[in-house]
Amino acid sequence: MLKVKHYYVNILDSPEITPFTIKLEKDLTASLKQQEKARQELDKFISILKKEFKEPIWYIGFDVIGEKFFERFIFENGGFLEVMMEAPLAINAHFVHEDRAEKFAKALKKTLSKILPKKPITKIFLDNIEIGSEEATELKVEEWDKLKKIREET
């Protein structure tokens, strides 16, 4: 069996501090406005990330998996990024080389430090950005669903 190495960087925004998090609204008009604002903030985030990562990042569209919407991007020199924007927002980047994952993690921290509020929770959030490998536990849709249920109960 062919085994491919897999490294990833993932974040779960449980404190909901990223400016492109979508919080569901009951009012359709308010929901659409919030989604548009979140999309604009995501575009700003990707623009800064491109500069910090020092390579082009291409938008490849959105995907729906298990009723969750993912915005997807591909890196010119290998790897891809997916952003699940509904609260709690999740960012997952995948690579086959550890050095690429390390480079991305550094660029992600720099990018987020530029756009997140200057609060104590931000430092904790940034300090928790790490590289995982195929031996570690990756954030899966099932875990995200559990966390979302906890969020809704509070």
Short mmCIF file of C-alpha atoms in Angstrom, two decimals:
data_model
loop_
_atom_site.label_atom_id
_atom_site.label_comp_id
_atom_site.label_asym_id
_atom_site.label_seq_id
_atom_site.Cartn_x
_atom_site.Cartn_y
_atom_site.Cartn_z
CA MET A 1 0.00 0.00 0.00
CA LEU A 2 1.32 3.43 -0.99
CA LYS A 3 1.54 5.75 1.98
CA VAL A 4 1.72 9.50 1.40
CA LYS A 5 2.91 11.85 4.13
CA HIS A 6 0.39 14.45 5.14
CA TYR A 7 1.01 17.58 7.18
CA TYR A 8 -1.61 20.09 8.08
CA VAL A 9 -2.19 23.32 9.93
CA ASN A 10 -5.64 23.82 11.37
CA ILE A 11 -7.37 26.38 13.52
CA LEU A 12 -10.75 26.37 15.17
CA ASP A 13 -11.87 29.88 16.04
CA SER A 14 -13.80 29.02 19.19
CA PRO A 15 -13.41 32.57 20.60
CA GLU A 16 -14.94 33.85 17.30
CA ILE A 17 -12.40 36.64 16.77
CA THR A 18 -11.74 36.27 13.05
CA PRO A 19 -13.44 39.03 11.05
CA PHE A 20 -14.71 36.63 8.38
CA THR A 21 -16.73 34.35 10.67
CA ILE A 22 -20.35 33.94 9.61
CA LYS A 23 -22.85 33.78 12.45
CA LEU A 24 -26.23 32.60 11.28
CA GLU A 25 -28.99 35.20 11.42
CA LYS A 26 -32.72 34.53 11.39
CA ASP A 27 -33.37 37.60 9.24
CA LEU A 28 -32.49 36.84 5.60
CA THR A 29 -31.44 40.40 4.74
CA ALA A 30 -29.13 40.62 7.77
CA SER A 31 -27.73 37.19 6.95
CA LEU A 32 -26.94 38.15 3.36
CA LYS A 33 -25.26 41.39 4.49
CA GLN A 34 -23.19 39.52 7.03
CA GLN A 35 -22.15 36.92 4.45
CA GLU A 36 -21.09 39.65 2.01
CA LYS A 37 -19.05 41.43 4.70
CA ALA A 38 -17.45 38.14 5.74
CA ARG A 39 -16.52 37.39 2.11
CA GLN A 40 -14.87 40.83 1.79
CA GLU A 41 -12.92 40.20 5.00
CA LEU A 42 -11.86 36.76 3.71
CA ASP A 43 -10.57 38.42 0.52
CA LYS A 44 -8.49 40.84 2.64
CA PHE A 45 -7.18 37.92 4.71
CA ILE A 46 -6.13 35.99 1.57
CA SER A 47 -4.41 39.10 0.11
CA ILE A 48 -2.31 39.53 3.24
CA LEU A 49 -1.64 35.79 3.45
CA LYS A 50 -0.31 35.77 -0.15
CA LYS A 51 2.23 38.45 0.80
CA GLU A 52 3.30 36.69 3.99
CA PHE A 53 3.44 33.23 2.35
CA LYS A 54 5.31 34.76 -0.60
CA GLU A 55 3.50 32.82 -3.30
CA PRO A 56 0.27 32.99 -5.24
CA ILE A 57 -2.86 31.52 -3.70
CA TRP A 58 -5.62 30.67 -6.14
CA TYR A 59 -9.32 30.50 -5.34
CA ILE A 60 -10.76 27.22 -6.60
CA GLY A 61 -14.34 27.68 -5.44
CA PHE A 62 -16.57 26.41 -2.72
CA ASP A 63 -17.54 22.92 -1.81
CA VAL A 64 -20.36 21.47 0.24
CA ILE A 65 -19.54 18.52 2.47
CA GLY A 66 -22.08 17.26 4.98
CA GLU A 67 -24.11 20.50 4.79
CA LYS A 68 -20.98 22.57 5.52
CA PHE A 69 -19.71 25.18 3.08
CA PHE A 70 -15.97 25.34 2.43
CA GLU A 71 -14.14 28.07 0.54
CA ARG A 72 -11.17 26.40 -1.14
CA PHE A 73 -7.81 27.72 -2.28
CA ILE A 74 -4.74 26.09 -3.79
CA PHE A 75 -1.13 27.13 -3.31
CA GLU A 76 0.96 27.54 -6.44
CA ASN A 77 3.85 25.45 -5.07
CA GLY A 78 1.78 22.66 -3.53
CA GLY A 79 -0.90 22.25 -0.91
CA PHE A 80 -4.39 23.59 -0.42
CA LEU A 81 -6.43 25.62 2.03
CA GLU A 82 -10.05 25.29 3.06
CA VAL A 83 -12.00 27.74 5.19
CA MET A 84 -15.29 26.80 6.81
CA MET A 85 -16.66 30.26 7.58
CA GLU A 86 -19.73 29.42 9.66
CA ALA A 87 -19.12 29.84 13.41
CA PRO A 88 -17.06 28.31 14.81
CA LEU A 89 -14.84 29.14 11.83
CA ALA A 90 -12.25 26.52 10.87
CA ILE A 91 -9.14 26.95 8.72
CA ASN A 92 -7.37 23.84 7.42
CA ALA A 93 -4.29 23.80 5.21
CA HIS A 94 -2.85 20.54 3.85
CA PHE A 95 0.66 19.77 2.57
CA VAL A 96 2.81 16.80 1.62
CA HIS A 97 6.04 18.42 2.86
CA GLU A 98 6.64 19.47 6.46
CA ASP A 99 8.71 22.52 5.48
CA ARG A 100 5.76 23.87 3.47
CA ALA A 101 3.47 23.40 6.47
CA GLU A 102 5.98 25.25 8.67
CA LYS A 103 6.24 28.10 6.17
CA PHE A 104 2.46 28.35 6.01
CA ALA A 105 2.05 28.29 9.81
CA LYS A 106 4.46 31.23 10.14
CA ALA A 107 2.69 33.17 7.38
CA LEU A 108 -0.69 32.42 8.94
CA LYS A 109 0.41 33.67 12.36
CA LYS A 110 1.78 36.89 10.84
CA THR A 111 -1.37 37.41 8.80
CA LEU A 112 -3.75 36.82 11.68
CA SER A 113 -1.71 39.04 14.01
CA LYS A 114 -2.33 41.87 11.53
CA ILE A 115 -6.10 41.45 11.30
CA LEU A 116 -7.20 40.17 14.71
CA PRO A 117 -8.09 42.45 17.62
CA LYS A 118 -5.29 43.26 20.04
CA LYS A 119 -6.66 41.25 22.98
CA PRO A 120 -5.14 38.64 25.33
CA ILE A 121 -7.26 35.92 23.66
CA THR A 122 -5.56 36.71 20.34
CA LYS A 123 -2.13 35.76 21.68
CA ILE A 124 -3.50 32.48 23.03
CA PHE A 125 -5.22 31.83 19.70
CA LEU A 126 -2.02 32.48 17.71
CA ASP A 127 0.13 30.41 20.09
CA ASN A 128 -2.09 27.40 19.40
CA ILE A 129 -1.34 27.33 15.68
CA GLU A 130 0.73 24.18 15.16
CA ILE A 131 1.64 21.68 12.49
CA GLY A 132 0.02 18.28 12.65
CA SER A 133 0.90 15.11 10.81
CA GLU A 134 -0.91 11.99 9.73
CA GLU A 135 -0.22 10.47 13.16
CA ALA A 136 -2.05 13.30 14.98
CA THR A 137 -5.78 14.02 15.09
CA GLU A 138 -6.99 16.27 12.31
CA LEU A 139 -10.04 18.49 12.81
CA LYS A 140 -12.87 16.60 11.14
CA VAL A 141 -16.42 17.69 10.32
CA GLU A 142 -17.71 15.40 13.10
CA GLU A 143 -15.59 17.18 15.75
CA TRP A 144 -16.66 20.56 14.35
CA ASP A 145 -20.33 19.50 14.66
CA LYS A 146 -19.80 18.58 18.32
CA LEU A 147 -18.17 21.93 19.03
CA LYS A 148 -20.94 23.78 17.24
CA LYS A 149 -23.58 22.01 19.36
CA ILE A 150 -21.72 23.02 22.52
CA ARG A 151 -21.57 26.61 21.24
CA GLU A 152 -25.31 26.65 20.53
CA GLU A 153 -26.11 25.31 24.01
CA THR A 154 -24.23 28.14 25.71
#
